[in-house]
Coordinates of C-alpha atoms in Angstrom, one line a residue:
Chain A
X1 CA -19.3 -10.3 20.6
X2 CA -16.9 -12.1 18.4
X3 CA -19.3 -13.7 15.9
X4 CA -18.7 -11.4 13.0
X5 CA -16.8 -8.3 11.9
X6 CA -19.8 -6.0 12.8
X7 CA -19.9 -7.2 16.4
X8 CA -16.1 -7.3 16.7
X9 CA -16.0 -3.6 15.6
X10 CA -18.5 -2.7 18.2
X11 CA -16.5 -4.6 20.8
X12 CA -13.3 -2.9 19.8
X13 CA -15.0 0.5 20.3
X14 CA -16.8 -0.3 23.6
X15 CA -14.4 1.6 25.8
X16 CA -13.8 4.6 23.6
X17 CA -17.6 4.9 23.0
X18 CA -18.2 4.9 26.7
X19 CA -15.7 7.7 27.2
X20 CA -17.2 9.7 24.4
X21 CA -20.7 9.2 25.8
X22 CA -19.6 10.4 29.3
X23 CA -17.8 13.4 27.8
X24 CA -20.8 14.4 25.8
X25 CA -23.0 13.9 28.8
X26 CA -20.9 16.2 30.9
X27 CA -20.6 18.8 28.2
X28 CA -24.3 18.9 27.6
X29 CA -25.1 18.9 31.3
X30 CA -22.8 21.8 31.7
X31 CA -24.3 24.1 29.1
X32 CA -27.9 23.0 29.9
X33 CA -27.3 24.0 33.5
X34 CA -26.5 27.5 32.4
X35 CA -29.7 27.9 30.4
X36 CA -31.7 29.5 33.3
X37 CA -29.2 32.3 33.5
X38 CA -29.6 33.1 29.8
X39 CA -33.3 32.4 29.3
X40 CA -35.3 35.5 28.5
X41 CA -32.4 37.8 29.1
X42 CA -32.7 40.3 26.2
X43 CA -29.3 41.7 27.1
X44 CA -27.6 38.6 25.6
X45 CA -29.3 39.3 22.4
X46 CA -28.1 42.9 22.4
X47 CA -24.6 41.5 22.8
X48 CA -24.8 39.4 19.7
X49 CA -26.6 42.1 17.8
X50 CA -23.5 44.2 18.2
X51 CA -21.3 41.6 16.7
X52 CA -20.7 41.6 12.9
X53 CA -23.4 39.6 11.0
X54 CA -20.8 37.2 9.6
X55 CA -19.5 36.2 13.1
X56 CA -23.0 35.5 14.2
X57 CA -23.6 33.5 11.1
X58 CA -20.5 31.4 11.8
X59 CA -21.3 30.6 15.4
X60 CA -25.0 30.3 15.0
X61 CA -25.7 32.9 17.7
X62 CA -28.9 34.6 16.7
X63 CA -31.4 34.5 19.4
X64 CA -29.5 32.8 22.2
X65 CA -32.1 33.6 24.8
X66 CA -34.6 31.3 23.2
X67 CA -34.4 27.5 23.7
X68 CA -33.7 26.9 20.0
X69 CA -31.2 29.7 19.8
X70 CA -29.5 28.6 22.9
X71 CA -29.1 24.9 21.9
X72 CA -28.0 26.0 18.4
X73 CA -25.3 28.4 19.7
X74 CA -24.1 26.0 22.4
X75 CA -24.1 22.7 20.6
X76 CA -25.9 22.1 17.3
X77 CA -24.3 24.8 15.1
X78 CA -20.7 23.9 15.8
X79 CA -19.5 21.8 18.7
X80 CA -22.0 18.9 18.4
X81 CA -21.4 18.3 14.7
X82 CA -17.7 18.8 15.2
X83 CA -17.4 16.2 17.9
X84 CA -19.5 13.6 16.1
X85 CA -17.5 14.2 13.0
X86 CA -14.3 13.6 14.8
X87 CA -15.6 10.4 16.2
X88 CA -17.1 9.1 12.9
X89 CA -14.6 10.3 10.4
X90 CA -11.7 8.9 12.4
X91 CA -13.3 5.5 12.5
X92 CA -14.3 5.7 8.8
X93 CA -10.7 6.4 7.8
X94 CA -9.3 3.8 10.1
X95 CA -11.7 0.9 9.4
X96 CA -9.8 -0.7 6.5
X97 CA -6.7 1.4 6.0
X98 CA -5.9 1.4 9.8
X99 CA -5.9 -2.4 9.8
X100 CA -3.7 -2.4 6.8
X101 CA -1.3 0.0 8.5
X102 CA -1.2 -2.1 11.6
X103 CA -0.7 -5.2 9.4
X104 CA -3.7 -7.1 10.8
X105 CA -5.7 -7.0 7.6
X106 CA -4.0 -9.9 5.8
X107 CA -4.9 -12.3 8.5
X108 CA -8.5 -11.1 8.8
X109 CA -8.8 -11.4 5.0
X110 CA -7.4 -15.0 5.2
X111 CA -10.9 -15.9 6.5
X112 CA -13.7 -16.8 4.1
X113 CA -15.2 -13.3 4.0
X114 CA -15.4 -10.9 1.1
X115 CA -13.9 -7.5 1.1
X116 CA -17.3 -6.0 0.5
X117 CA -18.7 -7.8 3.6
X118 CA -15.9 -6.4 5.7
X119 CA -16.6 -2.8 4.4
X120 CA -20.3 -3.1 5.0
X121 CA -20.1 -4.6 8.4
X122 CA -17.5 -2.1 9.6
X123 CA -19.6 0.8 8.4
X124 CA -22.7 -0.6 9.9
X125 CA -20.9 -0.8 13.3
X126 CA -19.6 2.8 12.9
X127 CA -23.2 3.9 12.1
X128 CA -24.6 2.2 15.3
X129 CA -21.8 3.8 17.4
X130 CA -22.4 7.3 15.9
X131 CA -26.2 7.2 16.1
X132 CA -25.6 5.9 19.6
X133 CA -23.8 9.1 20.5
X134 CA -26.6 11.1 19.0
X135 CA -29.1 9.1 21.1
X136 CA -27.0 9.9 24.2
X137 CA -27.0 13.6 23.3
X138 CA -30.7 13.6 22.8
X139 CA -31.4 11.8 26.1
X140 CA -29.2 14.2 28.1
X141 CA -30.7 17.3 26.6
X142 CA -34.2 16.0 26.9
X143 CA -33.7 14.9 30.5
X144 CA -32.3 18.4 31.4
X145 CA -34.9 20.4 29.5
X146 CA -37.6 19.9 32.2
X147 CA -35.5 20.9 35.2
X148 CA -34.0 24.0 33.6
X149 CA -37.4 24.9 32.2
X150 CA -36.4 24.8 28.6
X151 CA -39.4 24.7 26.3
X152 CA -38.3 22.4 23.5
X153 CA -40.2 19.6 21.8
X154 CA -38.9 16.1 21.7
X155 CA -39.5 15.7 18.0
X156 CA -37.5 18.6 16.7
X157 CA -34.7 17.8 19.2
X158 CA -34.6 14.2 18.0
X159 CA -34.8 15.3 14.3
X160 CA -31.8 17.6 14.9
X161 CA -29.7 15.0 16.6
X162 CA -30.6 12.5 13.9
X163 CA -29.4 15.0 11.2
X164 CA -26.2 15.7 13.1
X165 CA -25.5 11.9 13.3
X166 CA -26.3 11.5 9.6
X167 CA -24.0 14.4 8.8
X168 CA -21.2 12.7 10.7
X169 CA -21.9 9.4 8.9
X170 CA -21.9 11.0 5.5
X171 CA -18.4 12.3 6.1
X172 CA -17.4 9.0 7.7
X173 CA -18.5 7.4 4.4
X174 CA -16.3 9.9 2.5
X175 CA -13.3 9.0 4.7
X176 CA -14.0 5.3 4.2
X177 CA -14.3 5.7 0.5
X178 CA -11.1 7.6 0.3
X179 CA -9.2 5.2 2.6
X180 CA -10.5 2.2 0.6
X181 CA -9.4 3.7 -2.6
X182 CA -6.0 5.2 -1.7
X183 CA -5.2 3.0 1.4
X184 CA -3.9 5.9 3.3
X185 CA -5.7 6.6 6.6
X186 CA -4.1 10.0 7.3
X187 CA -4.7 11.4 3.8
X188 CA -8.3 10.2 3.9
X189 CA -9.0 11.8 7.3
X190 CA -7.3 15.0 6.3
X191 CA -9.1 15.4 3.0
X192 CA -12.4 14.6 4.7
X193 CA -11.6 17.2 7.4
X194 CA -10.9 19.7 4.6
X195 CA -14.2 19.0 2.9
X196 CA -16.0 19.3 6.2
X197 CA -14.4 22.6 7.0
X198 CA -15.0 24.1 3.6
X199 CA -18.6 23.0 3.5
X200 CA -19.2 24.3 7.1
X201 CA -17.8 27.7 6.1
X202 CA -19.8 27.8 2.9
X203 CA -23.0 26.9 4.5
X204 CA -22.5 29.3 7.5
X205 CA -21.4 32.3 5.5
X206 CA -23.7 31.9 2.5
X207 CA -26.5 33.9 4.2
X208 CA -24.1 36.9 4.5
X209 CA -21.7 36.4 1.5
X210 CA -23.6 36.7 -1.7
X211 CA -20.9 34.9 -3.8
X212 CA -21.4 31.8 -1.7
X213 CA -25.1 31.5 -1.8
X214 CA -25.3 29.4 -5.0
X215 CA -23.2 26.7 -3.3
X216 CA -25.1 26.7 0.0
X217 CA -27.5 23.9 -0.9
X218 CA -24.7 21.7 -2.2
X219 CA -23.0 21.3 1.2
X220 CA -23.7 18.5 3.7
X221 CA -24.3 21.1 6.4
X222 CA -27.2 22.4 4.5
X223 CA -28.7 18.9 4.6
X224 CA -28.2 19.0 8.3
X225 CA -29.6 22.4 9.3
X226 CA -30.8 24.1 6.1
X227 CA -34.4 23.4 7.1
X228 CA -33.8 24.5 10.7
X229 CA -34.8 21.2 12.2
X230 CA -34.8 22.6 15.8
X231 CA -37.7 24.8 14.7
X232 CA -39.3 22.8 11.9
X233 CA -38.6 19.2 12.9
X234 CA -37.8 16.1 10.7
X235 CA -37.3 16.5 7.0
X236 CA -37.9 13.3 5.0
X237 CA -36.2 14.8 1.9
X238 CA -33.0 15.8 3.7
X239 CA -32.9 12.5 5.5
X240 CA -33.4 10.5 2.3
X241 CA -30.6 12.5 0.5
X242 CA -28.3 11.9 3.5
X243 CA -28.9 8.1 3.4
X244 CA -28.6 7.9 -0.4
X245 CA -25.3 9.9 -0.5
X246 CA -23.9 7.8 2.3
X247 CA -24.9 4.6 0.7
X248 CA -23.2 5.8 -2.5
X249 CA -20.0 6.5 -0.7
X250 CA -20.0 3.1 1.0
X251 CA -20.5 1.5 -2.4
X252 CA -17.6 3.5 -3.7
X253 CA -15.5 2.3 -0.7
X254 CA -16.5 -1.3 -1.4
X255 CA -15.7 -1.1 -5.1
X256 CA -12.4 0.8 -4.4
X257 CA -11.3 -1.9 -2.0
X258 CA -12.4 -4.7 -4.3
X259 CA -10.2 -3.3 -7.1
X260 CA -7.0 -2.7 -5.4
X261 CA -4.1 -4.7 -3.9
X262 CA -4.2 -5.0 -0.1
X263 CA -1.4 -3.3 1.6
X264 CA 0.7 -5.7 3.8
Chain B
X1 CA 9.8 -41.3 -4.1
X2 CA 6.4 -43.0 -4.2
X3 CA 4.9 -39.6 -4.1
X4 CA 5.7 -38.8 -7.7
X5 CA 4.1 -42.0 -9.0
X6 CA 1.1 -41.3 -6.9
X7 CA 0.7 -37.7 -8.1
X8 CA 0.8 -38.7 -11.8
X9 CA -2.5 -40.5 -11.4
X10 CA -3.8 -37.9 -9.0
X11 CA -3.4 -35.2 -11.6
X12 CA -5.6 -37.1 -14.0
X13 CA -8.4 -37.4 -11.4
X14 CA -8.4 -33.9 -9.9
X15 CA -6.7 -30.6 -10.4
X16 CA -3.4 -29.9 -8.5
X17 CA -3.7 -28.3 -5.1
X18 CA -1.9 -25.2 -6.3
X19 CA -1.3 -24.2 -9.8
X20 CA -0.1 -21.1 -11.5
X21 CA 0.4 -20.2 -15.1
X22 CA 2.7 -17.4 -16.1
X23 CA 1.8 -15.6 -12.9
X24 CA 3.4 -12.1 -12.9
X25 CA 3.2 -9.3 -10.5
X26 CA 5.2 -6.1 -11.1
X27 CA 5.1 -3.1 -8.9
X28 CA 6.7 -0.2 -10.6
X29 CA 10.4 -0.5 -9.9
X30 CA 10.2 -3.0 -7.0
X31 CA 10.6 -6.6 -7.8
X32 CA 7.6 -8.8 -7.8
X33 CA 7.3 -12.2 -9.4
X34 CA 7.8 -13.0 -13.1
X35 CA 6.2 -15.6 -15.2
X36 CA 5.7 -18.2 -12.4
X37 CA 4.6 -21.7 -13.4
X38 CA 4.0 -23.9 -10.4
X39 CA 2.2 -27.2 -10.0
X40 CA 1.8 -28.6 -6.6
X41 CA 0.0 -32.0 -6.3
X42 CA -2.3 -32.9 -3.5
X43 CA -0.6 -34.2 -0.3
X44 CA 2.7 -32.6 -1.1
X45 CA 4.8 -30.4 1.2
X46 CA 6.4 -27.9 -1.1
X47 CA 9.2 -25.7 0.2
X48 CA 9.3 -22.3 -1.5
X49 CA 12.8 -21.0 -1.0
X50 CA 14.4 -17.8 -1.7
X51 CA 16.3 -14.9 -0.1
X52 CA 14.3 -12.1 1.4
X53 CA 12.7 -9.9 -1.2
X54 CA 12.9 -12.6 -3.9
X55 CA 9.1 -12.7 -4.4
X56 CA 8.0 -15.4 -2.0
X57 CA 5.4 -13.3 -0.1
X58 CA 4.2 -11.8 -3.3
X59 CA 3.4 -15.2 -4.7
X60 CA 1.6 -16.2 -1.5
X61 CA -0.5 -13.0 -1.5
X62 CA -1.4 -13.6 -5.1
X63 CA -2.7 -17.1 -4.2
X64 CA -4.9 -15.5 -1.6
X65 CA -6.2 -12.7 -3.8
X66 CA -4.7 -10.0 -1.6
X67 CA -2.8 -8.9 -4.7
X68 CA -4.0 -8.9 -8.3
X69 CA -1.7 -10.3 -10.9
X70 CA -0.3 -8.1 -13.6
X71 CA -0.7 -11.1 -15.9
X72 CA -1.1 -14.9 -15.7
X73 CA -3.4 -16.8 -13.3
X74 CA -3.4 -18.9 -10.2
X75 CA -5.7 -21.7 -9.0
X76 CA -6.0 -23.3 -5.6
X77 CA -7.9 -26.6 -5.4
X78 CA -9.0 -26.0 -9.0
X79 CA -10.7 -22.7 -8.0
X80 CA -9.6 -19.5 -9.8
X81 CA -7.9 -17.3 -7.3
X82 CA -9.6 -14.1 -8.5
X83 CA -13.1 -15.4 -8.8
X84 CA -13.4 -17.9 -6.0
X85 CA -11.3 -16.3 -3.4
X86 CA -13.8 -16.7 -0.5
X87 CA -14.2 -20.4 -1.3
X88 CA -10.5 -20.8 -1.5
X89 CA -9.9 -19.1 1.8
X90 CA -12.5 -21.4 3.4
X91 CA -10.2 -24.3 2.5
X92 CA -6.9 -22.7 3.2
X93 CA -5.0 -22.1 6.4
X94 CA -2.6 -19.1 6.2
X95 CA 0.2 -17.9 8.3
X96 CA 1.6 -14.5 7.2
X97 CA 5.3 -13.8 7.2
X98 CA 4.9 -10.6 9.1
X99 CA 2.5 -11.6 11.7
X100 CA 0.6 -8.9 13.5
X101 CA -2.4 -9.8 15.7
X102 CA -5.0 -7.6 17.4
X103 CA -3.0 -6.6 20.5
X104 CA -5.9 -6.1 22.9
X105 CA -7.4 -9.5 22.4
X106 CA -6.3 -12.6 24.2
X107 CA -5.2 -15.6 22.1
X108 CA -8.4 -17.3 22.8
X109 CA -10.5 -14.3 21.8
X110 CA -8.6 -14.1 18.5
X111 CA -9.0 -17.8 17.8
X112 CA -12.7 -17.6 18.7
X113 CA -13.2 -14.7 16.4
X114 CA -11.5 -16.3 13.4
X115 CA -13.2 -19.6 14.2
X116 CA -16.6 -17.9 14.1
X117 CA -15.7 -16.2 10.8
X118 CA -15.1 -19.7 9.5
X119 CA -18.5 -20.8 10.7
X120 CA -17.2 -22.5 13.8
X121 CA -14.2 -24.8 14.5
X122 CA -13.7 -27.7 16.9
X123 CA -12.8 -26.0 20.2
X124 CA -11.3 -29.2 21.6
X125 CA -8.9 -29.3 18.6
X126 CA -7.9 -25.7 19.2
X127 CA -7.2 -26.4 22.8
X128 CA -5.1 -29.4 21.9
X129 CA -3.0 -27.5 19.3
X130 CA -2.4 -24.7 21.9
X131 CA -1.5 -27.2 24.5
X132 CA 1.0 -29.0 22.2
X133 CA 2.7 -25.7 21.5
X134 CA 2.7 -24.8 25.2
X135 CA 0.7 -21.6 24.4
X136 CA -1.2 -19.7 27.1
X137 CA -4.5 -18.6 25.4
X138 CA -5.5 -16.4 28.3
X139 CA -2.8 -13.8 27.8
X140 CA -3.3 -10.7 25.9
X141 CA -1.5 -10.7 22.6
X142 CA 0.3 -7.4 23.4
X143 CA 2.0 -9.2 26.3
X144 CA 3.2 -12.2 24.2
X145 CA 6.7 -12.7 23.0
X146 CA 7.3 -12.9 19.2
X147 CA 7.6 -16.7 19.5
X148 CA 4.3 -17.0 21.4
X149 CA 2.5 -14.7 18.9
X150 CA 3.8 -17.0 16.2
X151 CA 2.2 -19.9 18.0
X152 CA -1.1 -18.2 17.9
X153 CA -0.6 -17.7 14.2
X154 CA 0.2 -21.4 13.8
X155 CA -2.9 -22.5 15.7
X156 CA -5.2 -20.2 13.6
X157 CA -3.7 -21.7 10.4
X158 CA -4.2 -25.3 11.4
X159 CA -7.3 -25.1 13.6
X160 CA -9.9 -25.7 10.9
X161 CA -8.0 -28.6 9.4
X162 CA -7.6 -26.9 6.0
X163 CA -7.1 -28.8 2.8
X164 CA -4.2 -26.4 1.9
X165 CA -1.8 -24.7 4.2
X166 CA 0.1 -21.7 3.0
X167 CA 2.7 -20.8 5.5
X168 CA 5.1 -17.9 5.1
X169 CA 8.3 -18.3 7.1
X170 CA 6.4 -20.4 9.7
X171 CA 9.1 -21.2 12.2
X172 CA 10.7 -17.8 12.6
X173 CA 11.0 -16.9 16.2
X174 CA 10.3 -20.4 17.4
X175 CA 12.6 -22.4 19.7
X176 CA 13.8 -25.8 18.4
X177 CA 11.4 -27.9 20.5
X178 CA 8.4 -25.9 19.2
X179 CA 9.8 -26.2 15.6
X180 CA 9.7 -30.0 16.1
X181 CA 6.0 -29.8 17.2
X182 CA 5.3 -27.6 14.2
X183 CA 6.9 -30.3 12.0
X184 CA 4.6 -32.8 13.6
X185 CA 1.6 -30.5 12.7
X186 CA 2.8 -30.6 9.1
X187 CA 3.1 -34.4 9.0
X188 CA -0.4 -34.8 10.5
X189 CA -1.8 -32.4 8.0
X190 CA -0.3 -34.3 5.1
X191 CA -1.4 -37.6 6.7
X192 CA -5.0 -36.5 6.3
X193 CA -4.3 -35.5 2.7
X194 CA -3.6 -31.8 3.1
X195 CA -1.1 -29.9 0.9
X196 CA 1.4 -27.6 2.5
X197 CA 3.1 -24.6 0.8
X198 CA 6.0 -23.5 3.0
X199 CA 8.1 -20.5 2.3
X200 CA 11.5 -19.9 3.8
X201 CA 14.8 -18.2 3.2
X202 CA 16.8 -21.1 4.7
X203 CA 16.9 -24.6 3.4
X204 CA 17.3 -26.1 6.8
X205 CA 13.9 -24.8 7.8
X206 CA 12.1 -26.8 5.1
X207 CA 14.3 -29.8 4.4
X208 CA 12.9 -31.9 7.2
X209 CA 9.3 -31.6 6.0
X210 CA 9.4 -30.8 2.3
X211 CA 9.1 -33.3 -0.5
X212 CA 10.1 -30.9 -3.2
X213 CA 11.7 -27.5 -3.1
X214 CA 11.3 -24.6 -5.5
X215 CA 13.9 -21.8 -5.4
X216 CA 12.9 -18.3 -6.4
X217 CA 15.5 -15.7 -7.0
X218 CA 14.9 -12.1 -8.1
X219 CA 11.3 -12.9 -8.9
X220 CA 12.0 -16.0 -11.0
X221 CA 11.6 -19.6 -10.1
X222 CA 15.0 -21.0 -11.0
X223 CA 14.6 -24.6 -10.0
X224 CA 12.1 -27.1 -8.7
X225 CA 13.7 -30.2 -7.3
X226 CA 13.3 -33.1 -5.0
X227 CA 14.8 -32.1 -1.6
X228 CA 17.2 -35.0 -1.6
X229 CA 18.7 -34.3 -5.0
X230 CA 19.0 -30.7 -4.2
X231 CA 20.8 -31.4 -1.0
X232 CA 23.1 -33.8 -2.8
X233 CA 24.1 -30.8 -5.0
X234 CA 24.4 -28.5 -2.1
X235 CA 27.8 -27.4 -1.0
X236 CA 28.8 -27.8 2.6
X237 CA 31.7 -25.9 4.2
X238 CA 33.8 -27.6 6.9
X239 CA 36.5 -26.2 9.0
X240 CA 38.5 -28.9 10.8
X241 CA 41.0 -28.1 13.5
X242 CA 43.6 -30.8 14.2
X243 CA 45.9 -31.3 17.2
X244 CA 48.9 -30.8 15.0
X245 CA 49.6 -29.7 11.4
X246 CA 48.4 -32.2 8.8
X247 CA 50.1 -33.0 5.5
X248 CA 48.9 -30.6 2.8
X249 CA 47.7 -33.4 0.5
X250 CA 45.5 -35.2 3.1
X251 CA 42.2 -34.1 1.5
X252 CA 43.2 -33.4 -2.1
X253 CA 42.3 -36.8 -3.6
X254 CA 38.7 -37.0 -2.5
X255 CA 36.0 -36.6 -5.1
X256 CA 33.9 -33.5 -5.0
X257 CA 36.1 -31.9 -2.3
X258 CA 38.1 -28.8 -2.4
X259 CA 40.5 -28.4 0.5
X260 CA 42.9 -25.7 1.7
X261 CA 45.3 -26.6 4.4
X262 CA 46.8 -24.0 6.7
X263 CA 49.0 -25.6 9.4
X264 CA 46.6 -27.5 11.7
X265 CA 43.4 -26.1 10.2
X266 CA 41.7 -27.4 7.0
X267 CA 39.0 -25.5 5.1
X268 CA 36.9 -27.8 3.0
X269 CA 34.1 -27.3 0.5
X270 CA 32.3 -30.6 -0.1
X271 CA 29.4 -31.4 -2.5
X272 CA 27.1 -34.2 -1.4
X273 CA 28.2 -36.6 1.3
X274 CA 30.7 -35.5 3.9
X275 CA 31.5 -39.1 4.8
X276 CA 34.8 -39.4 2.9
X277 CA 36.0 -36.2 4.4
X278 CA 35.2 -37.3 8.0
X279 CA 36.9 -40.6 7.3
X280 CA 40.0 -38.9 6.0
X281 CA 40.0 -36.5 9.0
X282 CA 39.7 -39.4 11.4
X283 CA 43.3 -40.5 10.5
X284 CA 44.5 -37.5 12.6
X285 CA 43.6 -36.2 16.0
X286 CA 40.6 -33.9 15.5
X287 CA 40.1 -31.0 18.0
X288 CA 37.1 -29.3 16.5
X289 CA 34.8 -29.5 13.5
X290 CA 32.7 -26.5 12.3
X291 CA 30.2 -27.3 9.7
X292 CA 28.3 -24.7 7.8
X293 CA 25.5 -25.5 5.4
X294 CA 25.7 -23.9 2.1
X295 CA 23.4 -20.9 1.9
X296 CA 20.9 -20.6 -1.0
X297 CA 23.2 -18.5 -3.1
X298 CA 25.8 -21.3 -3.0
X299 CA 23.1 -23.9 -3.9
X300 CA 22.1 -21.8 -6.9
X301 CA 25.8 -21.6 -7.9
X302 CA 26.2 -25.4 -7.6
X303 CA 23.0 -25.9 -9.4
X304 CA 24.2 -23.7 -12.3
X305 CA 27.6 -25.5 -12.2
X306 CA 25.7 -28.8 -12.6
X307 CA 23.7 -27.4 -15.5
X308 CA 26.8 -26.2 -17.3
X309 CA 28.5 -29.5 -16.8
X310 CA 25.5 -31.4 -18.3
X311 CA 25.5 -29.3 -21.4

């Protein structure tokens, strides 16, 4: 596990990743267990119908008695992306700037390895860890769907989890690009959190706020759930745009780090 | 010194181990390094001296391409520091001045990791270096004392038998016995042809191992000189306590000596050899001798004094 920066980064995260996996498993198991109580109960839908349209839009609670609506309201529209974002953005912001702040980067860079290699290998490791959390989420939901009698297809579920992971990685790429350019972990994470929050609000409220609708398609959240993956499955276009934008941000990160002085 | 004769011909055959031309780094208001011209031949141990904040670490980080120069250039082993940094770092062993290591790794894990990043190093050699420094590689770095962390840093700098060693304040935090072992590492490195660039803020740290010394002050290299001639210019301060008061003129007629007598205590500033002072003192009953080596500032002053006298 110590052969290169990629494996070392995985190794550094092995404990925290395990804790995240267990927490996600417990969280998902918890809301899955309550599905039978909600399934088919029209009264729940009456409840949400009485709420203002904008609140429902924000929390994704439309038809919470259906499998898709339930998963959306409990996990995919808010909590799932939020958790994966926290995991990935924190690691993106920390990858380079964190080592600089802890003064370990000089010694790492005394080895014959280019700055670009370090950026690429660290981001590759963050990608594996983040998608790994997505895989755990998928497996737990899939495993519970039978016992709780939830009628949901594996393909749309996998597509949604993939989109959620890619969303987290896109913003991790942004945090990495910022931290490699300005070498300040806290600012990079804060700016990324701001971008994530604004784009979440824009994409959630666009259906009910006319002024926002022109911007809806420009947000990362639209790439994630604009095509309603839980109902419609995998979108090659959205996935390709995710990958391209993330690659662009990682390239910006590498070039930003290449240009500047390292902080001792 | 035979070294100088040897290096003349060496320069004709291959580029110097380290060379800079007008190397300048300015950071806004803070002091960096100004117009540095250095040339360090192969096989030399070069002591890079200066007070804290003089620009020593800036110079080192420029050589390793951690910093980009405002102007000028640097070459290590004939390779341009900006363009061939990866290749340079393959040939260089580096010990940072402010050493921070991954706290959750053990010494062995850290050395394994860096060894792998270098494409593998001789594990037997690593064990041997650790053993000689009396370093326990199984302990987690967060549980090591400052001195033991420094030992891990020294092992990682020497473990791949680099052609050039760049060591920033290497013996800080080390006890005297370990310092001796470190000096042995330096001698062994030069014996196999390596070049050593050693920074420090105290002369005594480098005088045992360095051939030449460069002194940097406020970002400028003020003097590069052979260690012995520098020391001969250095001022030493002595305080000698006698059993009873000594005649006021006891030390006044010795060359290069300034003395002030107060009852049974004499305060002396001597340039070069202390031998005449000791011989003069021996005529009386000596209770105590306190010797303090001139600090760098005093060496600068004596250097400038020398310059003015020559002009």
